[in-house]
mmJSON file of the N, C-alpha and C atoms, coordinates in Angstrom:
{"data_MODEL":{"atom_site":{
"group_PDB":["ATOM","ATOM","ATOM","ATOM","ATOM","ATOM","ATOM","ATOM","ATOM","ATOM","ATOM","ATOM","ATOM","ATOM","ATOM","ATOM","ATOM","ATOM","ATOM","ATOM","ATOM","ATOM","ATOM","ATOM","ATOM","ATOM","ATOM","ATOM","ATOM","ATOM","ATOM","ATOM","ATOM","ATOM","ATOM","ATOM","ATOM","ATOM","ATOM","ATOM","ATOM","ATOM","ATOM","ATOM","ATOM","ATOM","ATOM","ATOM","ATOM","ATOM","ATOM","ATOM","ATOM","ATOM","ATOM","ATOM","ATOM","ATOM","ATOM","ATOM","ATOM","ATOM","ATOM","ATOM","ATOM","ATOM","ATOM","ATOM","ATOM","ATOM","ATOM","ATOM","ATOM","ATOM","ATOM","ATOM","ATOM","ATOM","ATOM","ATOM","ATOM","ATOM","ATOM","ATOM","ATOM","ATOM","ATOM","ATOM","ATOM","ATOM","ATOM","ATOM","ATOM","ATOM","ATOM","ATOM","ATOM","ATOM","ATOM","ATOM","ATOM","ATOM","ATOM","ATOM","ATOM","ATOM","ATOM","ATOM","ATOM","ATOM","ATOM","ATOM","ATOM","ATOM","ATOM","ATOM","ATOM","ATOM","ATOM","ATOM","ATOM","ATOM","ATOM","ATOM","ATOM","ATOM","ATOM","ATOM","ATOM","ATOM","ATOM","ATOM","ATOM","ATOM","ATOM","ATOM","ATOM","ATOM","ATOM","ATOM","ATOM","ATOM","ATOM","ATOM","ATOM","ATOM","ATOM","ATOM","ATOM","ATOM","ATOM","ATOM","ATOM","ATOM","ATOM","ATOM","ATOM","ATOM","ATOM","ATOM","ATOM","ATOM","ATOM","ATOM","ATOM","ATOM","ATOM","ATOM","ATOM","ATOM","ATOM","ATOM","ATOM","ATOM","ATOM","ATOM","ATOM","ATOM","ATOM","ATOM","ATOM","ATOM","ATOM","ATOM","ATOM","ATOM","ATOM","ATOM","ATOM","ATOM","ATOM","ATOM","ATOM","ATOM","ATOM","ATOM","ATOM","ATOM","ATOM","ATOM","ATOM","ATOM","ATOM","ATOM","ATOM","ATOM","ATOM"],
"id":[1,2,3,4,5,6,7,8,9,10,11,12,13,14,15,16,17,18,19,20,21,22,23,24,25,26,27,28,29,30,31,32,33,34,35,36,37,38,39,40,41,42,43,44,45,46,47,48,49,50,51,52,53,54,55,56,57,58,59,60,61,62,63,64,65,66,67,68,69,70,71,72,73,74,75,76,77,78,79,80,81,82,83,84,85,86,87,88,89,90,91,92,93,94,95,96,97,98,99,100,101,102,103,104,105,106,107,108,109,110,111,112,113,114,115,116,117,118,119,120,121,122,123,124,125,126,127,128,129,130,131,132,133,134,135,136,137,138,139,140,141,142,143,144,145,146,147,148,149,150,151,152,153,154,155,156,157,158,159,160,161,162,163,164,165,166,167,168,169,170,171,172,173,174,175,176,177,178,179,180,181,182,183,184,185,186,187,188,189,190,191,192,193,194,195,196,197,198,199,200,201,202,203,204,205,206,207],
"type_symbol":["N","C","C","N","C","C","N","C","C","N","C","C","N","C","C","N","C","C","N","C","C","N","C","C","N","C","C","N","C","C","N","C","C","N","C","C","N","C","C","N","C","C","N","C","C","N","C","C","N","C","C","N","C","C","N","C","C","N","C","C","N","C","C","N","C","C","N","C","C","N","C","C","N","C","C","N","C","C","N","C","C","N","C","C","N","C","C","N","C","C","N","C","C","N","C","C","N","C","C","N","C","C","N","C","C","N","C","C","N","C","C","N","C","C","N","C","C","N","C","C","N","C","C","N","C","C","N","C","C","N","C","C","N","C","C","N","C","C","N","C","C","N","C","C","N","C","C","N","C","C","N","C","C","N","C","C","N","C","C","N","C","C","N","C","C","N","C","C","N","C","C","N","C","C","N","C","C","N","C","C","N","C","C","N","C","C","N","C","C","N","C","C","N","C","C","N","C","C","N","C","C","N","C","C","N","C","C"],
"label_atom_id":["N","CA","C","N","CA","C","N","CA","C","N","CA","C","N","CA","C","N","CA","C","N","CA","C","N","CA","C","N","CA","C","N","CA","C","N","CA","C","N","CA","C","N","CA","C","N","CA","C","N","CA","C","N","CA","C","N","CA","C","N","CA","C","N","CA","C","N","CA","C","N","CA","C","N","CA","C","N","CA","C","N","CA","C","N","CA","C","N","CA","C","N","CA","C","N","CA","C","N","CA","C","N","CA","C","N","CA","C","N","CA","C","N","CA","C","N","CA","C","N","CA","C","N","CA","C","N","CA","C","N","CA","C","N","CA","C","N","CA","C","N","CA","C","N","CA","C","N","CA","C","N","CA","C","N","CA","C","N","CA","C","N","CA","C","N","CA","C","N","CA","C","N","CA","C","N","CA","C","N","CA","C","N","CA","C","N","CA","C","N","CA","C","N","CA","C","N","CA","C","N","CA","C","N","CA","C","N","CA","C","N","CA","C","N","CA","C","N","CA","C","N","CA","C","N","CA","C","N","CA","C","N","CA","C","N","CA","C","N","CA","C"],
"label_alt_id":[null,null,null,null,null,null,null,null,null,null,null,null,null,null,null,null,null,null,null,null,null,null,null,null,null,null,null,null,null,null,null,null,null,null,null,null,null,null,null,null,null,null,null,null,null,null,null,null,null,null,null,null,null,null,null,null,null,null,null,null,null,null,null,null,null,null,null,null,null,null,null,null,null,null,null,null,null,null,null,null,null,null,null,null,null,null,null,null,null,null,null,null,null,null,null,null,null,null,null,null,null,null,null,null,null,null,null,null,null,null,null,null,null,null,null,null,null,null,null,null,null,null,null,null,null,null,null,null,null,null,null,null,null,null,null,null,null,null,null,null,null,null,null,null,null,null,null,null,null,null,null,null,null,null,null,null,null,null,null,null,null,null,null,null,null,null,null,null,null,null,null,null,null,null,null,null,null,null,null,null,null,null,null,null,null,null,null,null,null,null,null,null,null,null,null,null,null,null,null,null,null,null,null,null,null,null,null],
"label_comp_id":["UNK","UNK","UNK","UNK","UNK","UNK","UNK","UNK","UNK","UNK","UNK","UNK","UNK","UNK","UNK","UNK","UNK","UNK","UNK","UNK","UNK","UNK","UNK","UNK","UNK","UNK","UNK","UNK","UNK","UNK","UNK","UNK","UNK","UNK","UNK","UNK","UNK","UNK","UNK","UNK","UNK","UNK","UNK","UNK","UNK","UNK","UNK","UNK","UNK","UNK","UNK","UNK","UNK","UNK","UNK","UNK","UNK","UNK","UNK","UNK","UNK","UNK","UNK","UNK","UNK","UNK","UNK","UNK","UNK","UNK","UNK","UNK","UNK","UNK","UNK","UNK","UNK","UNK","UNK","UNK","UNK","UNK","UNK","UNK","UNK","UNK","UNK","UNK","UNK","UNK","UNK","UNK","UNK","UNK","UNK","UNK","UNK","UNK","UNK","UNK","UNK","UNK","UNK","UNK","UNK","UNK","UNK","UNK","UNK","UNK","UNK","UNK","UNK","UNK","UNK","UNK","UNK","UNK","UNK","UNK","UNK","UNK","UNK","UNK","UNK","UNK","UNK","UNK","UNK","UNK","UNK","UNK","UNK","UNK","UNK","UNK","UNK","UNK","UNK","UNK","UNK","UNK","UNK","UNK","UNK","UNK","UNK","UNK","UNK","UNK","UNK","UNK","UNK","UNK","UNK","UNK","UNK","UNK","UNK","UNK","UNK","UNK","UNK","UNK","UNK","UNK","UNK","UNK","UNK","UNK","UNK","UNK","UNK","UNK","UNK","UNK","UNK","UNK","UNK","UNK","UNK","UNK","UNK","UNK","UNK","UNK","UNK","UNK","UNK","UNK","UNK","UNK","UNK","UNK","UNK","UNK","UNK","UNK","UNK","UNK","UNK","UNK","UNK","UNK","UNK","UNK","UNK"],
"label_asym_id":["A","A","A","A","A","A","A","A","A","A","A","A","A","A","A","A","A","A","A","A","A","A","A","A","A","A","A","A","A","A","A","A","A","A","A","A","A","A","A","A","A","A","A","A","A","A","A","A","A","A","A","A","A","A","A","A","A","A","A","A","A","A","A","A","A","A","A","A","A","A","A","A","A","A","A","A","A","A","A","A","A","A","A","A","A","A","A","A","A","A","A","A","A","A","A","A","A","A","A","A","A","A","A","A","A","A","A","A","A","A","A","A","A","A","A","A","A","A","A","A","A","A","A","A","A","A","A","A","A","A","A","A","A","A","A","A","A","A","A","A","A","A","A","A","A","A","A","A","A","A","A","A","A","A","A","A","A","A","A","A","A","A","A","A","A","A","A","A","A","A","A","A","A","A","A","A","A","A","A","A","A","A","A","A","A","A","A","A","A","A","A","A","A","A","A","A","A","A","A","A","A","A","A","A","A","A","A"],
"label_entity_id":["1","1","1","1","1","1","1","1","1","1","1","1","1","1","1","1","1","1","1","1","1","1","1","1","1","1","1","1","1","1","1","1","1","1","1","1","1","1","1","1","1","1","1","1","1","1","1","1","1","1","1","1","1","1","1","1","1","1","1","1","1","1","1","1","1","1","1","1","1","1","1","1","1","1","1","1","1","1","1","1","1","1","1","1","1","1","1","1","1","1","1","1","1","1","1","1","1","1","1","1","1","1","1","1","1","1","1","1","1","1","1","1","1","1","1","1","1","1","1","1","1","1","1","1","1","1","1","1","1","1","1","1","1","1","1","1","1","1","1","1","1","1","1","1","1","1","1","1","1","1","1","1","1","1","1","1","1","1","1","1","1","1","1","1","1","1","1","1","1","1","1","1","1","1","1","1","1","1","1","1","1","1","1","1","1","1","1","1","1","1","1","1","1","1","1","1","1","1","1","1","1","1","1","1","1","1","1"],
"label_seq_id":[1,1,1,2,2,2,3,3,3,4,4,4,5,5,5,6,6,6,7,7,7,8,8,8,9,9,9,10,10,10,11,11,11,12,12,12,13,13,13,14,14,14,15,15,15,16,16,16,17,17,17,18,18,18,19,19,19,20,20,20,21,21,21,22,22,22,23,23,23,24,24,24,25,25,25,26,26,26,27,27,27,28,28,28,29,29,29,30,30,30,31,31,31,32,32,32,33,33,33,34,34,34,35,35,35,36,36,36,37,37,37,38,38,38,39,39,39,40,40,40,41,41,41,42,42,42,43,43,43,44,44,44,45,45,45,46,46,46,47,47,47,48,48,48,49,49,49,50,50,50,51,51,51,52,52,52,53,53,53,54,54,54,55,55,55,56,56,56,57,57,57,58,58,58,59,59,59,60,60,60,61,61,61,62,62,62,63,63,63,64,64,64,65,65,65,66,66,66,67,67,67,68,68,68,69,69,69],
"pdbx_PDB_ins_code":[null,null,null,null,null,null,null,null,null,null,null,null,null,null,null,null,null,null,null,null,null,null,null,null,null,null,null,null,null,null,null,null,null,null,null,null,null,null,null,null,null,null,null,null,null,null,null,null,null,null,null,null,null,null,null,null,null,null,null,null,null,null,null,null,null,null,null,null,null,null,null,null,null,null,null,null,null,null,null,null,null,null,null,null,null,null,null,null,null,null,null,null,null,null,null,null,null,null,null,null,null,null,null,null,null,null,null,null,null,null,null,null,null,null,null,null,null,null,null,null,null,null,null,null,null,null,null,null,null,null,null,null,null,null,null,null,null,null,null,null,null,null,null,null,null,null,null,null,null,null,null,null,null,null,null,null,null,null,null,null,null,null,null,null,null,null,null,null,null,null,null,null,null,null,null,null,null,null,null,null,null,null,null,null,null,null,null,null,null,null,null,null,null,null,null,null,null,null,null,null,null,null,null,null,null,null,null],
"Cartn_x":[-26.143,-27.573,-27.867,-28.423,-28.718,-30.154,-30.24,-31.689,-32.865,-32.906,-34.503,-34.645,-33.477,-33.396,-33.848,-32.828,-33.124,-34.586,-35.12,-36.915,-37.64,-37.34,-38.233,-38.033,-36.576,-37.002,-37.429,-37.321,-38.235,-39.802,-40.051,-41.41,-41.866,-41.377,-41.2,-40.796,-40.77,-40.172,-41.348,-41.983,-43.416,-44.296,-45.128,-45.547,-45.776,-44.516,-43.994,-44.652,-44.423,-44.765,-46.264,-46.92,-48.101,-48.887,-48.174,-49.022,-48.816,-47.649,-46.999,-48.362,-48.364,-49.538,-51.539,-51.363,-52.829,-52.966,-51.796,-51.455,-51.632,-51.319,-50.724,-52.33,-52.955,-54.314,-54.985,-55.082,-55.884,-55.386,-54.362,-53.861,-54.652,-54.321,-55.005,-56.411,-57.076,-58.081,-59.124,-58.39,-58.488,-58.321,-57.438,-57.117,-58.035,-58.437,-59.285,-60.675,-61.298,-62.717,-63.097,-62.598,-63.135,-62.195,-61.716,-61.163,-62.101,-62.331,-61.862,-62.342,-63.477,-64.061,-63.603,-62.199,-61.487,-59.921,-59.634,-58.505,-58.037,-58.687,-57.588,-57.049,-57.718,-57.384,-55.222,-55.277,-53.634,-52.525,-52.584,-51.52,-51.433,-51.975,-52.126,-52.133,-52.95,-52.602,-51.551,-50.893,-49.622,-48.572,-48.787,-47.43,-47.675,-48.631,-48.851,-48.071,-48.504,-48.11,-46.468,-46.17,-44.854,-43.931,-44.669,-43.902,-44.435,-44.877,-45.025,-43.995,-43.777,-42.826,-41.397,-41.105,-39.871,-39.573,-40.658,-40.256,-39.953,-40.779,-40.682,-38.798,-38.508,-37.402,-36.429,-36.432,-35.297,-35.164,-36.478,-36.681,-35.765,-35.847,-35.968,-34.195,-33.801,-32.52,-31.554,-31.929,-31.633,-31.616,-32.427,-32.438,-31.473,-31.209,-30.617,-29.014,-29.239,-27.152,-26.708,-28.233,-28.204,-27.645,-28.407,-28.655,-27.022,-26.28,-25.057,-24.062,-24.619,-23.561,-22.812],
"Cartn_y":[-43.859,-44.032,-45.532,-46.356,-47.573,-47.71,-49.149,-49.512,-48.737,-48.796,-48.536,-46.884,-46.339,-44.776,-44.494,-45.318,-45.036,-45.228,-46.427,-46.879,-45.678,-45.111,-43.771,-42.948,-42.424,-41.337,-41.704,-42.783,-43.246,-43.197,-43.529,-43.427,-41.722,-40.977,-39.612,-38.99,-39.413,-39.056,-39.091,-40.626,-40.713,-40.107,-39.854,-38.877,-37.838,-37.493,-35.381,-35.5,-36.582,-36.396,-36.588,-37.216,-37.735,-36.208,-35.194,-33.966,-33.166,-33.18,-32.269,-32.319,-33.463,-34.158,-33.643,-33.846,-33.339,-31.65,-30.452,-29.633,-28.976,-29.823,-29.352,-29.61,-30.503,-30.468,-29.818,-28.997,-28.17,-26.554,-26.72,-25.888,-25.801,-26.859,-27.199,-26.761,-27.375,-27.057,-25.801,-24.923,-23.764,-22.951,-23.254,-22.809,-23.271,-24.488,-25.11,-24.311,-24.534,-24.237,-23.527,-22.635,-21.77,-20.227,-19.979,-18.615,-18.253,-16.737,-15.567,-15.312,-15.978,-15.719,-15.985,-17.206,-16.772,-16.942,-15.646,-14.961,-14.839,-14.63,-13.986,-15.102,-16.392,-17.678,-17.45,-17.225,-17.849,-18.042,-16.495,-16.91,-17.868,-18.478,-19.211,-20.049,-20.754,-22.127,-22.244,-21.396,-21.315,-21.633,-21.066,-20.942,-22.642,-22.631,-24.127,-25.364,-24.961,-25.855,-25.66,-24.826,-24.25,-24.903,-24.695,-25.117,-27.142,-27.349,-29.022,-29.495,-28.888,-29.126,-29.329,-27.964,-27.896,-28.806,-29.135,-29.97,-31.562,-31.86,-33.117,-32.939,-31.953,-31.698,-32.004,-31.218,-31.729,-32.96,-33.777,-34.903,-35.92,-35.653,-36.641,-36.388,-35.387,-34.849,-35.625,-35.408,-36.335,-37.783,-38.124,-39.418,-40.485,-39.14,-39.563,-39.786,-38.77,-38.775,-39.725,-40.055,-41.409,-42.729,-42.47,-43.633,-43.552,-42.931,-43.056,-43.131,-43.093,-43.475,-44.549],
"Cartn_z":[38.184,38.425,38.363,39.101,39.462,38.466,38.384,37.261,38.045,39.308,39.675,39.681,39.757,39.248,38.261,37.224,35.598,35.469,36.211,35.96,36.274,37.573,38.072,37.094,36.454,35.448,34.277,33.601,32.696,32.202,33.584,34.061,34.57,34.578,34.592,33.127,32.225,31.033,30.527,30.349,29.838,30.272,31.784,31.878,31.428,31.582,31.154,29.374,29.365,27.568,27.276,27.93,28.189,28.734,29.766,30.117,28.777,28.088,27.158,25.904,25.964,24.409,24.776,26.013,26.665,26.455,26.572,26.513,25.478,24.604,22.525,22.46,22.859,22.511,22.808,24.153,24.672,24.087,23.126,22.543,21.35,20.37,19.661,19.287,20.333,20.091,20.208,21.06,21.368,19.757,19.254,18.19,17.127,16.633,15.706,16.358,17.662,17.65,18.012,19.125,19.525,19.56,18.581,18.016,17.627,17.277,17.691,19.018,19.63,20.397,22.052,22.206,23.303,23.204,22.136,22.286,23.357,24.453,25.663,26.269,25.748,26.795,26.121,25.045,24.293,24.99,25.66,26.303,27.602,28.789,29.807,28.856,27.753,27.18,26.594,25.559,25.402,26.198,27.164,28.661,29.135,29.354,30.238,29.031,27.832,26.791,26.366,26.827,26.613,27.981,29.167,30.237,30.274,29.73,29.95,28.757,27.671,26.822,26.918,28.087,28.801,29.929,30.349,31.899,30.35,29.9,29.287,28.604,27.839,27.285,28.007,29.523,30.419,31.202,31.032,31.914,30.773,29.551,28.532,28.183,28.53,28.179,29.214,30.822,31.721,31.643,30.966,30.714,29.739,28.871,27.871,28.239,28.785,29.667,30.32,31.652,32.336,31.613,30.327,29.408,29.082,28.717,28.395,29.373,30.127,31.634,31.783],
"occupancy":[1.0,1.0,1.0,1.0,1.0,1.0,1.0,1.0,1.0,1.0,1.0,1.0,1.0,1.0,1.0,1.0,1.0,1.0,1.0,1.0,1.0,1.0,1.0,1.0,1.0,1.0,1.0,1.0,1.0,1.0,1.0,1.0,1.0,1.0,1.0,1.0,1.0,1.0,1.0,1.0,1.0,1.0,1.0,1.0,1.0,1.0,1.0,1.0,1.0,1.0,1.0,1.0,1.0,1.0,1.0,1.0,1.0,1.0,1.0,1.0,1.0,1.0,1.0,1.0,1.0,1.0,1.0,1.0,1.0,1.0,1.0,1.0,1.0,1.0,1.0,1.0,1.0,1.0,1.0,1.0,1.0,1.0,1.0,1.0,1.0,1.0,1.0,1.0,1.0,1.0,1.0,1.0,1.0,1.0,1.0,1.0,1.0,1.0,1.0,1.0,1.0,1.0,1.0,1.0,1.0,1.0,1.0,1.0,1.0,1.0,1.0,1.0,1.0,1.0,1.0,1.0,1.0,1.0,1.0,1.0,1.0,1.0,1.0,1.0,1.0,1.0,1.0,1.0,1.0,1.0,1.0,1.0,1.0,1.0,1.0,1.0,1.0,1.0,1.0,1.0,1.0,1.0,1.0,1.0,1.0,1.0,1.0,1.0,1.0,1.0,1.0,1.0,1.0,1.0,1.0,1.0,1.0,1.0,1.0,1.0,1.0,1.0,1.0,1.0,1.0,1.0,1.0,1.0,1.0,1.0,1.0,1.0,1.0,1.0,1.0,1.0,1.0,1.0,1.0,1.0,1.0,1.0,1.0,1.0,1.0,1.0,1.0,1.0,1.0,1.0,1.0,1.0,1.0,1.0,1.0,1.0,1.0,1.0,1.0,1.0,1.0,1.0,1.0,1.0,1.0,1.0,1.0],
"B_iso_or_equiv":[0.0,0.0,0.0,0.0,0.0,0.0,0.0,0.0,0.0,0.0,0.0,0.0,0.0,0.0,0.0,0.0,0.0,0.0,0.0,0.0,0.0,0.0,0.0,0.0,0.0,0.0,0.0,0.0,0.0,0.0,0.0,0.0,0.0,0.0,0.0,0.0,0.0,0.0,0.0,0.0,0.0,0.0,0.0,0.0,0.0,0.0,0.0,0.0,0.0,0.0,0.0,0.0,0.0,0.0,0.0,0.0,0.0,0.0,0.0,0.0,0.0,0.0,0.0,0.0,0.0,0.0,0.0,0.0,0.0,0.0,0.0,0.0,0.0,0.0,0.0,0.0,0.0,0.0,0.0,0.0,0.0,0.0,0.0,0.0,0.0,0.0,0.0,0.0,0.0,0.0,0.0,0.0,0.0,0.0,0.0,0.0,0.0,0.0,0.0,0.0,0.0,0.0,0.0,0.0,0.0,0.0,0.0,0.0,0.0,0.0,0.0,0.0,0.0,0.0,0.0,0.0,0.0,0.0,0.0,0.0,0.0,0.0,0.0,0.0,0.0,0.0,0.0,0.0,0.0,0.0,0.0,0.0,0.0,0.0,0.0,0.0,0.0,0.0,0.0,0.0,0.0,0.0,0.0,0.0,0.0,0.0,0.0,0.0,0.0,0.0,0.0,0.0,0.0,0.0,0.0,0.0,0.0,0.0,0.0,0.0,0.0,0.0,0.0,0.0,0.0,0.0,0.0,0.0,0.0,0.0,0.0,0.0,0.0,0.0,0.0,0.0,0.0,0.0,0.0,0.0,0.0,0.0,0.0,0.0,0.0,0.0,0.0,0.0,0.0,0.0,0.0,0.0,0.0,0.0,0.0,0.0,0.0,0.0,0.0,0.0,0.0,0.0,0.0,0.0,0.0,0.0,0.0],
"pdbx_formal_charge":[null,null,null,null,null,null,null,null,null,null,null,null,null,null,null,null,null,null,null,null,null,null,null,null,null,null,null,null,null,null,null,null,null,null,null,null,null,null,null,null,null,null,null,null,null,null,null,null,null,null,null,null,null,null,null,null,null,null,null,null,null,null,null,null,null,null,null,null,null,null,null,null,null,null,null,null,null,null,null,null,null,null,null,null,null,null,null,null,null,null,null,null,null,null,null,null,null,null,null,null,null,null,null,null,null,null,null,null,null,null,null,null,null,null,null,null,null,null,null,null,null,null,null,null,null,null,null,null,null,null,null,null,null,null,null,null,null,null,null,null,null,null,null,null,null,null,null,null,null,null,null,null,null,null,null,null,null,null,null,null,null,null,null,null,null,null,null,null,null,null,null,null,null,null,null,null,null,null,null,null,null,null,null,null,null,null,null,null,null,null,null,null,null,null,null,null,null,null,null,null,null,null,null,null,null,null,null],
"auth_seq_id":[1,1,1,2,2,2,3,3,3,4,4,4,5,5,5,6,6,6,7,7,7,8,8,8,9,9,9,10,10,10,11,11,11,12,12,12,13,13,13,14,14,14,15,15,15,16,16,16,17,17,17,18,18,18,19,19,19,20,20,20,21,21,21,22,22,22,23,23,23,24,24,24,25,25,25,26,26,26,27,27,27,28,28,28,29,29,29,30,30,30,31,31,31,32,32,32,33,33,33,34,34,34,35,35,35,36,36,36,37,37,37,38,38,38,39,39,39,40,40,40,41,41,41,42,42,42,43,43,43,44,44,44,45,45,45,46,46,46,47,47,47,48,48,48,49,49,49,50,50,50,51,51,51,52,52,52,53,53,53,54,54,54,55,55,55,56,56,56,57,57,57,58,58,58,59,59,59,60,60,60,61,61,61,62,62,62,63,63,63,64,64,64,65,65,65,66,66,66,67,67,67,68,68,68,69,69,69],
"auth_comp_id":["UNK","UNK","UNK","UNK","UNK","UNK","UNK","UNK","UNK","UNK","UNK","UNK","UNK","UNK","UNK","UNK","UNK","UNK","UNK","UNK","UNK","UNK","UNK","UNK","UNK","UNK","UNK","UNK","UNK","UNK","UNK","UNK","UNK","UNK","UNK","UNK","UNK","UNK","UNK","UNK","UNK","UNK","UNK","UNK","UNK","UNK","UNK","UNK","UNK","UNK","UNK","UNK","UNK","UNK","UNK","UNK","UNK","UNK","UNK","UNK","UNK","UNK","UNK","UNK","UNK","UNK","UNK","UNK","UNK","UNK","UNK","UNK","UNK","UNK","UNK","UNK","UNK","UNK","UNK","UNK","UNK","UNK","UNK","UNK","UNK","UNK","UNK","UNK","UNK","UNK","UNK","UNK","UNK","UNK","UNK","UNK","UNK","UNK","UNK","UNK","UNK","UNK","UNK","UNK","UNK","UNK","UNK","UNK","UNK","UNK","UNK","UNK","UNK","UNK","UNK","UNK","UNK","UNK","UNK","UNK","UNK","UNK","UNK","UNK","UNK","UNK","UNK","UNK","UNK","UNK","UNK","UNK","UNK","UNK","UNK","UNK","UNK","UNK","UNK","UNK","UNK","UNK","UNK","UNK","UNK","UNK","UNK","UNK","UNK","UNK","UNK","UNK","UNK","UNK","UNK","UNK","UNK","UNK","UNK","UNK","UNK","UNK","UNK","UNK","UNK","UNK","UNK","UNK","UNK","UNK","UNK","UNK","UNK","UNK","UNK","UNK","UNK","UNK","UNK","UNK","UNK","UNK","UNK","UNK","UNK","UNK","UNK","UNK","UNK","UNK","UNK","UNK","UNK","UNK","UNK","UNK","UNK","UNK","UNK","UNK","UNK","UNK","UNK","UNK","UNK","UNK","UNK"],
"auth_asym_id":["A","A","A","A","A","A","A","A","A","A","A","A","A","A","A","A","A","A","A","A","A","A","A","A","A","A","A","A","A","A","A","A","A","A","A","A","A","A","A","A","A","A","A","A","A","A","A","A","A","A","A","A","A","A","A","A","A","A","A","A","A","A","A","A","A","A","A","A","A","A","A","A","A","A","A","A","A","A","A","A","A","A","A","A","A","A","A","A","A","A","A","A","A","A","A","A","A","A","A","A","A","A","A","A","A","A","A","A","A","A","A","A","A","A","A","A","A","A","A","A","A","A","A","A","A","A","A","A","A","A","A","A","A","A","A","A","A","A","A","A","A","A","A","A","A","A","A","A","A","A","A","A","A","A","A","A","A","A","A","A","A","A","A","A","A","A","A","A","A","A","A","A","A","A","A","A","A","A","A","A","A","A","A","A","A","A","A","A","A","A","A","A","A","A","A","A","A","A","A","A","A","A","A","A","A","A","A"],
"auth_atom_id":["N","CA","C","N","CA","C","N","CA","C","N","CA","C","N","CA","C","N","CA","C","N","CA","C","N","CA","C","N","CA","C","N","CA","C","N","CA","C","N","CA","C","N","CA","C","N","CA","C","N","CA","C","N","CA","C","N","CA","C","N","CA","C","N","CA","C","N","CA","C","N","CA","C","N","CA","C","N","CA","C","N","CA","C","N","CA","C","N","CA","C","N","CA","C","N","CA","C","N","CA","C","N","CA","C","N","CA","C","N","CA","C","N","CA","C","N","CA","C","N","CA","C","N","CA","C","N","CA","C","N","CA","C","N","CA","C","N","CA","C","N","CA","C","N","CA","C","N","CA","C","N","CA","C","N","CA","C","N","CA","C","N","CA","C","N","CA","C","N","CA","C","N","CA","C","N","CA","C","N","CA","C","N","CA","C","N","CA","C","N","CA","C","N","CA","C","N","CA","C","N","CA","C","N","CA","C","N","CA","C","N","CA","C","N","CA","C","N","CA","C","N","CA","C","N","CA","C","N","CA","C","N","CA","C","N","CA","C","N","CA","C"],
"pdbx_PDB_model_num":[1,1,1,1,1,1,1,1,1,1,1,1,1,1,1,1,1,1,1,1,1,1,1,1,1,1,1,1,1,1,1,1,1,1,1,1,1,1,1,1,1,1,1,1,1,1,1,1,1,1,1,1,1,1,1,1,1,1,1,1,1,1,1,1,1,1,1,1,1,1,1,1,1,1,1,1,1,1,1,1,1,1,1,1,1,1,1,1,1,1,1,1,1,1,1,1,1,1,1,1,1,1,1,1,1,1,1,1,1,1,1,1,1,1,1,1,1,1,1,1,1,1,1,1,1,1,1,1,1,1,1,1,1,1,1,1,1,1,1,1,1,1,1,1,1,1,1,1,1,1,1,1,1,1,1,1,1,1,1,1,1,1,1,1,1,1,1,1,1,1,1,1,1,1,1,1,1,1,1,1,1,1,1,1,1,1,1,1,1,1,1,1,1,1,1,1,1,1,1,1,1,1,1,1,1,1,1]
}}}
């Protein structure tokens, strides 16, 4: 992988972590303020927070291998 590769997934790493953190919050807060009353939202915020976690996990996992290349 060449530097300006490594730069693009870098810059794709932060991101992914950056949606992941917006996610945990909208998790979050779902949970802190407005329980019991929208229970049904859990799972779609869950999943979304679950799948931005995973894309960040494998972006960051990729990166790391790069990094040892």
């Amino acid at each position: 992988m060449n530097a300006e590769e490594l730069q693009e997934l870098e810059t794709r790493v932060r991101k992914a972590r950056f949606t992941m953190s917006q996610k945990a919050s909208v998790l979050h807060d779902l949970i802190e303020d407005r329980l019991p009353a929208d229970y049904t939202e859990i799972p779609a915020v869950a999943q979304a927070t679950f799948d931005a976690c995973k894309l960040w996990d494998d972006l960051n996992k990729q990166l790391i291998a790069a990094k040892g290349e």
